[in-house]
PDB file of C-alpha atoms in Angstrom:
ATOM      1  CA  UNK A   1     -36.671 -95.749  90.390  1.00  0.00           C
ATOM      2  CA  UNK A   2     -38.204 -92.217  89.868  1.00  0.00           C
ATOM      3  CA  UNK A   3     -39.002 -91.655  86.210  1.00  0.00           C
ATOM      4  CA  UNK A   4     -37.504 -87.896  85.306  1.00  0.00           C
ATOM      5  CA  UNK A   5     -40.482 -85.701  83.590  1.00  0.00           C
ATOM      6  CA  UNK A   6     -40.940 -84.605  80.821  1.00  0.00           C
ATOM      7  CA  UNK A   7     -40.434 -81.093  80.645  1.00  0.00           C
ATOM      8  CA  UNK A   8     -41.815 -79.389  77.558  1.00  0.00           C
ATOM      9  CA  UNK A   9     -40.849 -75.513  76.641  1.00  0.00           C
ATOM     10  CA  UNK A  10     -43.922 -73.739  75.208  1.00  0.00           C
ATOM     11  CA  UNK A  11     -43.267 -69.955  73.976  1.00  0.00           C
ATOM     12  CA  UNK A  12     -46.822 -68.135  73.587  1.00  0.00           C
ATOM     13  CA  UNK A  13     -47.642 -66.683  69.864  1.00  0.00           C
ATOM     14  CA  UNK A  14     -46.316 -62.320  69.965  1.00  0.00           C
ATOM     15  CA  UNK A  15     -48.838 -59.621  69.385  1.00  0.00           C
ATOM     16  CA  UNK A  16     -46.677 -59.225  66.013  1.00  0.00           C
ATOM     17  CA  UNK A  17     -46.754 -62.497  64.792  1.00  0.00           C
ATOM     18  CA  UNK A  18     -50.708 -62.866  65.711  1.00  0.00           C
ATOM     19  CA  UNK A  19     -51.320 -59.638  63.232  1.00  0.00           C
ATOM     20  CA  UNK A  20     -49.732 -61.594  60.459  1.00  0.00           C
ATOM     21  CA  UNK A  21     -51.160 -64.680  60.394  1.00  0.00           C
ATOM     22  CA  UNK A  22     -54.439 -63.070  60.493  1.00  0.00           C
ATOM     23  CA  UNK A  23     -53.366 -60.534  57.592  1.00  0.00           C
ATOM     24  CA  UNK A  24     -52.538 -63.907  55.840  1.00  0.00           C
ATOM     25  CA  UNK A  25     -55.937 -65.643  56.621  1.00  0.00           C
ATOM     26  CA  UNK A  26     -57.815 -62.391  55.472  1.00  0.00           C
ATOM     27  CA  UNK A  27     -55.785 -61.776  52.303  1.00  0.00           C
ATOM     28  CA  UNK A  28     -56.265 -66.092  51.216  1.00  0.00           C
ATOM     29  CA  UNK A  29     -60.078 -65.483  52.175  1.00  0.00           C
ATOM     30  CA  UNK A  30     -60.326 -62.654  50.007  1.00  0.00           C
ATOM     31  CA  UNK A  31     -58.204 -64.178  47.089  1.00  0.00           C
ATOM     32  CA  UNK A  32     -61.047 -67.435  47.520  1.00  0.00           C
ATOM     33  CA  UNK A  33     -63.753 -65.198  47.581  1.00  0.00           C
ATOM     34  CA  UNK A  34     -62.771 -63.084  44.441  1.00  0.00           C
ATOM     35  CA  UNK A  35     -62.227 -66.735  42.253  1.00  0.00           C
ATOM     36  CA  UNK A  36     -65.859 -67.943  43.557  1.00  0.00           C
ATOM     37  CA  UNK A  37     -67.448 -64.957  42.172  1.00  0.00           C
ATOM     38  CA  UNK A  38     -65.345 -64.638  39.648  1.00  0.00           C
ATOM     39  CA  UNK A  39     -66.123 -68.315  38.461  1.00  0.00           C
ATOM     40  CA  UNK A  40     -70.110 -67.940  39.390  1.00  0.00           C
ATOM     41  CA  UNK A  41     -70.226 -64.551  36.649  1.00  0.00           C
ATOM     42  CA  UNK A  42     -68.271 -66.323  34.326  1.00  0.00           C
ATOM     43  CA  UNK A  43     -70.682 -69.586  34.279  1.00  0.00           C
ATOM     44  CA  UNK A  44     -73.685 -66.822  34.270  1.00  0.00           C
ATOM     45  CA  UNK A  45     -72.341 -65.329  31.124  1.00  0.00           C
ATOM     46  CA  UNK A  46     -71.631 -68.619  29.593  1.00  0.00           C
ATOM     47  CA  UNK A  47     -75.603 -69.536  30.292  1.00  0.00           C
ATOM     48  CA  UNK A  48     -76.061 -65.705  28.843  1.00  0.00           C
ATOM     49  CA  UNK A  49     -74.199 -66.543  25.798  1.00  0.00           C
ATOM     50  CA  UNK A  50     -75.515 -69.715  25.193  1.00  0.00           C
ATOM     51  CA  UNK A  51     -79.407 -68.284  25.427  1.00  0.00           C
ATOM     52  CA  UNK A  52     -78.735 -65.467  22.735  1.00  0.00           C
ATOM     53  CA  UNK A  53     -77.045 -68.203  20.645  1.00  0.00           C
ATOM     54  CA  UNK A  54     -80.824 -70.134  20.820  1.00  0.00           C
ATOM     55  CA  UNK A  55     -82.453 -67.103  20.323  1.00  0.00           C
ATOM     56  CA  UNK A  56     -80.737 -66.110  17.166  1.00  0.00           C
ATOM     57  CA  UNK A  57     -80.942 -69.718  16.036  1.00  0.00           C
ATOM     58  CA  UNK A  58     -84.837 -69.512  16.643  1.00  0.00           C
ATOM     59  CA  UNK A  59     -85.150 -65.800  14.616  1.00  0.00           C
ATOM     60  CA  UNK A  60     -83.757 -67.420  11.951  1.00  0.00           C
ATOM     61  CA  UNK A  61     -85.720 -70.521  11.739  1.00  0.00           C
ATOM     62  CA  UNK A  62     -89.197 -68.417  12.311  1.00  0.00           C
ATOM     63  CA  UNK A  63     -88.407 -66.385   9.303  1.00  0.00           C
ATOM     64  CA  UNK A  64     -87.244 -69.030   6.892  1.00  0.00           C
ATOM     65  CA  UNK A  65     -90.382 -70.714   8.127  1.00  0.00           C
ATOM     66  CA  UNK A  66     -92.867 -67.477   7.466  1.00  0.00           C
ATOM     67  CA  UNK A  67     -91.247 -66.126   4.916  1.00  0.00           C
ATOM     68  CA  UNK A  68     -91.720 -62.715   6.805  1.00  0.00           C
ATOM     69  CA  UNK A  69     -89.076 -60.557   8.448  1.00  0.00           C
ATOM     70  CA  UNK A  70     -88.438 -61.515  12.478  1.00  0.00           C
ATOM     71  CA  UNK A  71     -86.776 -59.215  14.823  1.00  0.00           C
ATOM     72  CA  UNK A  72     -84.435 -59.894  17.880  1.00  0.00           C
ATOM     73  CA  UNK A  73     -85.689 -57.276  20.804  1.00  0.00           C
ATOM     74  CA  UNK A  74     -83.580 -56.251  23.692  1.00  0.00           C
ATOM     75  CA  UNK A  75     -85.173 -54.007  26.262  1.00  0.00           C
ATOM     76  CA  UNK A  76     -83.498 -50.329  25.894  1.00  0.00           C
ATOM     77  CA  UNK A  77     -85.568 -49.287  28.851  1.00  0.00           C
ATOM     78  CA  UNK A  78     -82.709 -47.662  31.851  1.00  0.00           C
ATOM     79  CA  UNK A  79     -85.888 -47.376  34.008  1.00  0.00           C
ATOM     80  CA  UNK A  80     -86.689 -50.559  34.356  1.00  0.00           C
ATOM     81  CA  UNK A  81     -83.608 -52.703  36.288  1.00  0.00           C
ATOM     82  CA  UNK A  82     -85.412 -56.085  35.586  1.00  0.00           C
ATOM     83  CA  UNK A  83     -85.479 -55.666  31.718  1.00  0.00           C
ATOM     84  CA  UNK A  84     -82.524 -53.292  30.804  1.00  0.00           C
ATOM     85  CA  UNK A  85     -80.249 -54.850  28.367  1.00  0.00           C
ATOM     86  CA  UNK A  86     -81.583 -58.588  29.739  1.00  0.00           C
ATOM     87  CA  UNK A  87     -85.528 -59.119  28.400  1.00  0.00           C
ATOM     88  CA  UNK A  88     -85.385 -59.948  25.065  1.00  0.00           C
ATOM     89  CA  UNK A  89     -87.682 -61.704  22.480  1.00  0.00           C
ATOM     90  CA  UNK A  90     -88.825 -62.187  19.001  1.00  0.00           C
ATOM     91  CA  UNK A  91     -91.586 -60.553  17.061  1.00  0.00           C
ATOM     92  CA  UNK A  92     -92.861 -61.169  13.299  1.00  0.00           C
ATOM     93  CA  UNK A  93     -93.833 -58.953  10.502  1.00  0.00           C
ATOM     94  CA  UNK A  94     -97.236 -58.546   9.988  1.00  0.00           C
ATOM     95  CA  UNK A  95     -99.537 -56.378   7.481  1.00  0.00           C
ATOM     96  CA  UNK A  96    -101.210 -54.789  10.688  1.00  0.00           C
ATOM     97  CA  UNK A  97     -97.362 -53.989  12.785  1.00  0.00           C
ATOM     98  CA  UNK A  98     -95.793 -56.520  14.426  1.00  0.00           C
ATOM     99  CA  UNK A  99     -97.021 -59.646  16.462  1.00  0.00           C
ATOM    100  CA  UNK A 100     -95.455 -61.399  19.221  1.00  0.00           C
ATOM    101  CA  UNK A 101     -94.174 -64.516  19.066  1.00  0.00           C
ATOM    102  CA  UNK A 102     -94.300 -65.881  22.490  1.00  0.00           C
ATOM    103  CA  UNK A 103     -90.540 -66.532  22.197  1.00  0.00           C
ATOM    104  CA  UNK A 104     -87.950 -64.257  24.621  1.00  0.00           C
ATOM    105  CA  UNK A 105     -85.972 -64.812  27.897  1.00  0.00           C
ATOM    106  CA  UNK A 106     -84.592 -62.712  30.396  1.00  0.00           C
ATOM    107  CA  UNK A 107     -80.258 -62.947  31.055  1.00  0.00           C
ATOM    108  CA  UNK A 108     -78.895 -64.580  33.574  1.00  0.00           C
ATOM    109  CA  UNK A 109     -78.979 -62.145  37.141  1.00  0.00           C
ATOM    110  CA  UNK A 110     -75.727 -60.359  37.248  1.00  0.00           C
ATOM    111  CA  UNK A 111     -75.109 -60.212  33.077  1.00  0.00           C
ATOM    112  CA  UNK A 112     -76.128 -57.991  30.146  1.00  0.00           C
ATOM    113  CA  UNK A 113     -76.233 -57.415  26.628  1.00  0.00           C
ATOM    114  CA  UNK A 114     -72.925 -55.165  25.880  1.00  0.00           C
ATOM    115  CA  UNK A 115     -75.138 -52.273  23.664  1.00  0.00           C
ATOM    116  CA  UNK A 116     -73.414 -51.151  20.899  1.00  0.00           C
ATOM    117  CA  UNK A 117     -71.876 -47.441  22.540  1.00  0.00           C
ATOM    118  CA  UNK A 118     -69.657 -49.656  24.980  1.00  0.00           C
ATOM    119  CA  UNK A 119     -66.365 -50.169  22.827  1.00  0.00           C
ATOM    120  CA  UNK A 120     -64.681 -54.238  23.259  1.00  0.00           C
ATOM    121  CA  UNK A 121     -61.413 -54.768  22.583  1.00  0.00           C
ATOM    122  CA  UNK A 122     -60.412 -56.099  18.807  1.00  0.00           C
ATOM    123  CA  UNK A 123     -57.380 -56.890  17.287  1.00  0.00           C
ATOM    124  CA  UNK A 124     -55.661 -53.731  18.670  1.00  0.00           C
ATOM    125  CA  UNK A 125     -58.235 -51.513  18.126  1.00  0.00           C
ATOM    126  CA  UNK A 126     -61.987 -51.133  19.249  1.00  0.00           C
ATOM    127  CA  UNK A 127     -65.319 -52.660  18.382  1.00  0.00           C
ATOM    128  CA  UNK A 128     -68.494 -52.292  18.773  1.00  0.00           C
ATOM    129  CA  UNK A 129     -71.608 -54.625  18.936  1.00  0.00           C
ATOM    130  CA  UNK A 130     -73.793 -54.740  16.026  1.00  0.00           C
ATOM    131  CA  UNK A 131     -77.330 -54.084  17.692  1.00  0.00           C
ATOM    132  CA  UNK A 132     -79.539 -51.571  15.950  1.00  0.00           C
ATOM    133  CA  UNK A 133     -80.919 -48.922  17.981  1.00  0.00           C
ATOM    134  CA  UNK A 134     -82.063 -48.441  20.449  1.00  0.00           C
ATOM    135  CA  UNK A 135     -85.301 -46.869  18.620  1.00  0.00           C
ATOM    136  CA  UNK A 136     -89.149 -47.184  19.257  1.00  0.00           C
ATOM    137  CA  UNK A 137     -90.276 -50.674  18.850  1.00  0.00           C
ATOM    138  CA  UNK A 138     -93.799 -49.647  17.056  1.00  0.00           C
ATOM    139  CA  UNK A 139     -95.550 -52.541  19.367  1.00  0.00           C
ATOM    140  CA  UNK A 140     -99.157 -51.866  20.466  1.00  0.00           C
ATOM    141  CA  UNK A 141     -98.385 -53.418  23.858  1.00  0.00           C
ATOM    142  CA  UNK A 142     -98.093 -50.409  26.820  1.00  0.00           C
ATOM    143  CA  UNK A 143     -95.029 -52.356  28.792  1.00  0.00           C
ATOM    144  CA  UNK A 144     -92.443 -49.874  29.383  1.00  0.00           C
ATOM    145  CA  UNK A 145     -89.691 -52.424  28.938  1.00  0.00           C
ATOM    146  CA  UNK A 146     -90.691 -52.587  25.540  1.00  0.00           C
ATOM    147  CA  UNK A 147     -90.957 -48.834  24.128  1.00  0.00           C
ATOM    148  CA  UNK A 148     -86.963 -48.328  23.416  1.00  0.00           C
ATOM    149  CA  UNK A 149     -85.464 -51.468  22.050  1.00  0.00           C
ATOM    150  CA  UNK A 150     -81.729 -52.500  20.531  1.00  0.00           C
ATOM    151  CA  UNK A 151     -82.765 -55.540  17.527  1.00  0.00           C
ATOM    152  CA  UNK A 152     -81.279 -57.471  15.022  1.00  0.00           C
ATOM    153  CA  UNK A 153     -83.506 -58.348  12.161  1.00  0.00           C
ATOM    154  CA  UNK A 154     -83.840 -62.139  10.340  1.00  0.00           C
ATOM    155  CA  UNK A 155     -84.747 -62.395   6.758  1.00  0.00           C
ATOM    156  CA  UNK A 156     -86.760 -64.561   5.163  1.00  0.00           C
ATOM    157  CA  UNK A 157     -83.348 -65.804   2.713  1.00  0.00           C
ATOM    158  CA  UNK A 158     -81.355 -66.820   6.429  1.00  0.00           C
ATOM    159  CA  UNK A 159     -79.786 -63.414   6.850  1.00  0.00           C
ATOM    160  CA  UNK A 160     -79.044 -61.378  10.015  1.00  0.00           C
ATOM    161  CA  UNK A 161     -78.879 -57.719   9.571  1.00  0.00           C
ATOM    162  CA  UNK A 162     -77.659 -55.287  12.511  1.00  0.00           C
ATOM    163  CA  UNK A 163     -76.852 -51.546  12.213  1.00  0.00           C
ATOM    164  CA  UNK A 164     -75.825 -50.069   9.010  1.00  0.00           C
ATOM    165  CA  UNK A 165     -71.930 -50.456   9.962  1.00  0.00           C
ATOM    166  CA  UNK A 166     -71.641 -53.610  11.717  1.00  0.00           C
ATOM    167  CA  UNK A 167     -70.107 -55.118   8.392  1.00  0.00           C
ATOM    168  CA  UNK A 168     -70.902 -58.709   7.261  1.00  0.00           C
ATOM    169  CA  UNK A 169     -70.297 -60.780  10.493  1.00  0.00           C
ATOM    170  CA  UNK A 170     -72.089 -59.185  13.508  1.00  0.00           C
ATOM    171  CA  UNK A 171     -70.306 -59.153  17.043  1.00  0.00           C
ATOM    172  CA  UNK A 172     -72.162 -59.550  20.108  1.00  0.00           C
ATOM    173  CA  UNK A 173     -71.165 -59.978  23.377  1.00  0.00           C
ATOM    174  CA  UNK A 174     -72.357 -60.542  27.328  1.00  0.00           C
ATOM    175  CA  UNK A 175     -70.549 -59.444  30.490  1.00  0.00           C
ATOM    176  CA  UNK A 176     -70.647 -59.132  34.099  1.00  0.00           C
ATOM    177  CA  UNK A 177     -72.304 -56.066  35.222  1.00  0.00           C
ATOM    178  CA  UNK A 178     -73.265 -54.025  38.468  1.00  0.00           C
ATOM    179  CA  UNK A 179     -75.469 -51.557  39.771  1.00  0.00           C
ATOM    180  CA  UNK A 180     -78.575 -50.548  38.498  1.00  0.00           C
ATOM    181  CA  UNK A 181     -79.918 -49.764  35.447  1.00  0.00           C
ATOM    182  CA  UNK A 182     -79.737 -46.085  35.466  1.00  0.00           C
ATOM    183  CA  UNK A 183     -75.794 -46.407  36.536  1.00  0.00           C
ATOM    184  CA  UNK A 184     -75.015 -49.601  35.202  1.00  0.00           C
ATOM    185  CA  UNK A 185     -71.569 -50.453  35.156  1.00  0.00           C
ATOM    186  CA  UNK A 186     -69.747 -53.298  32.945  1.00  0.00           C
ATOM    187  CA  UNK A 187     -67.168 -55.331  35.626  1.00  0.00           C
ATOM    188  CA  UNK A 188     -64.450 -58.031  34.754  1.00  0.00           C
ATOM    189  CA  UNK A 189     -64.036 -58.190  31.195  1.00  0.00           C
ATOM    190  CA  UNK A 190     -62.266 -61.661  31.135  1.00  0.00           C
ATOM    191  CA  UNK A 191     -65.549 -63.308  32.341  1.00  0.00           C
ATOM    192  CA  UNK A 192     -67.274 -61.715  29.152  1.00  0.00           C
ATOM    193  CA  UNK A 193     -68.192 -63.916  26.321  1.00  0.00           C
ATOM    194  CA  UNK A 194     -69.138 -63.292  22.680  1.00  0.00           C
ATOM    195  CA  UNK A 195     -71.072 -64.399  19.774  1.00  0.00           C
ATOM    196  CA  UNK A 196     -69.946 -64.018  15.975  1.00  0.00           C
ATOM    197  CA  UNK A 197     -73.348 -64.146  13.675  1.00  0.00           C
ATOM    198  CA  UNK A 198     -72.059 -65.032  10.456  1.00  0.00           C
ATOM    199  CA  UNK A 199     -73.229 -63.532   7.013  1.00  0.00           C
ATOM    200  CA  UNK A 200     -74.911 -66.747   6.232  1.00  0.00           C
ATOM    201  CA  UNK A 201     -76.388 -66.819  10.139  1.00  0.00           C
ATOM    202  CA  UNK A 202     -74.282 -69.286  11.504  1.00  0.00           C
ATOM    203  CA  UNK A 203     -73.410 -68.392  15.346  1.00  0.00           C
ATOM    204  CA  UNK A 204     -69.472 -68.706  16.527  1.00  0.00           C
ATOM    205  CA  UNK A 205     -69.461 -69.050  20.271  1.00  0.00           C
ATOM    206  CA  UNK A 206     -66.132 -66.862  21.504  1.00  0.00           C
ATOM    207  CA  UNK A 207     -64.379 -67.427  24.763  1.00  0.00           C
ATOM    208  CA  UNK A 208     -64.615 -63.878  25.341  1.00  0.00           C
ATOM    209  CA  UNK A 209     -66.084 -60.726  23.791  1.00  0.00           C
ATOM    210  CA  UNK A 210     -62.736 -59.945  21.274  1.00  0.00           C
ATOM    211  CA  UNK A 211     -63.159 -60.782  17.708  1.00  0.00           C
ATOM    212  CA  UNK A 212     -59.763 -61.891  17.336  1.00  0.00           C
TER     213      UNK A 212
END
């Protein structure tokens, strides 16, 4: 006995349909791509945050420890895209100017301090970061990087001191940023993250740069 075949019905894929399935495949890769680097700024700005938060802790310390006034340095340089809003590090008080400690770091590629001129959202209104400056930093040393500087200053009794009007607890904050330093541009505010510096000098880690 013959066995009947099999017949199958195929229908090929329309010019129409092909265009959307590939819109689809674009638009998912895109959506993927956008939450990789999304995620990948926000873990750089939690490495950001979490360096500032040592280096405040260490100010601190070295001035208890002295007994001489320690400052906080953050490059204020816009010529220099390696240092700008990124180098920082800690000097002392000395009777001849001040000395270096040997203490800094350099953000996290892709982040930056938020200076004190770019507003964050508060509580309904608008805040700005407590940084002093940016003013000449009075160091002997000829590095660019280090003429203009934003600082916070550590006293010898455990205080931290920013600009005039920052008020008791000082905000500071880190965010994703493009472009170079001469057009640097602040990106994708939810992947910021802040710091609250307490009267006392105690550091509050935020989720994000609002003081809420």
């Amino acid at each position: 006995m013959k066995r009947l075949a099999t017949i199958r019905f195929s229908r090929a894929f329309t010019l129409l349909e092909l265009l959307v399935v590939l819109g689809l495949v674009v638009v998912f890769a895109g959506v993927v791509g956008l939450s990789v680097r999304g995620n990948a700024r926000g873990s750089a700005c939690l490495a950001a945050q979490r360096q500032l938060a040592g280096l405040i802790t260490a100010g601190r310390t070295h001035a208890a420890l002295a007994q001489a006034e320690v400052r906080l340095l953050v490059s204020a340089d816009a010529s220099d895209d390696s240092a700008y809003l990124s180098a920082c590090k800690l000097v002392r008080a000395e009777a001849s100017g001040w000395a270096e400690m040997g203490v800094g770091s350099v953000m996290p590629a892709g982040t930056a301090l938020v200076p004190p001129d770019v507003s964050l959202p508060a509580d309904g209104r608008r805040a700005s970061t407590a940084w002093a400056g940016p003013v000449d930093s009075g160091l002997a040393e000829s590095a660019t990087r280090w003429r203009r500087v934003y600082f916070l200053r550590f006293l010898p009794d455990g205080r931290v001191i920013g600009r005039s009007d920052a008020g008791p607890s000082l905000l500071l904050a880190l965010a994703p940023v493009c472009g170079s330093a001469g057009g640097l541009m602040f990106e994708n505010p939810v992947s910021a993250r802040g710091l609250l510096v307490q009267p006392g000098g105690s550091v509050i880690l935020l989720d994000d740069a609002n003081i809420d």
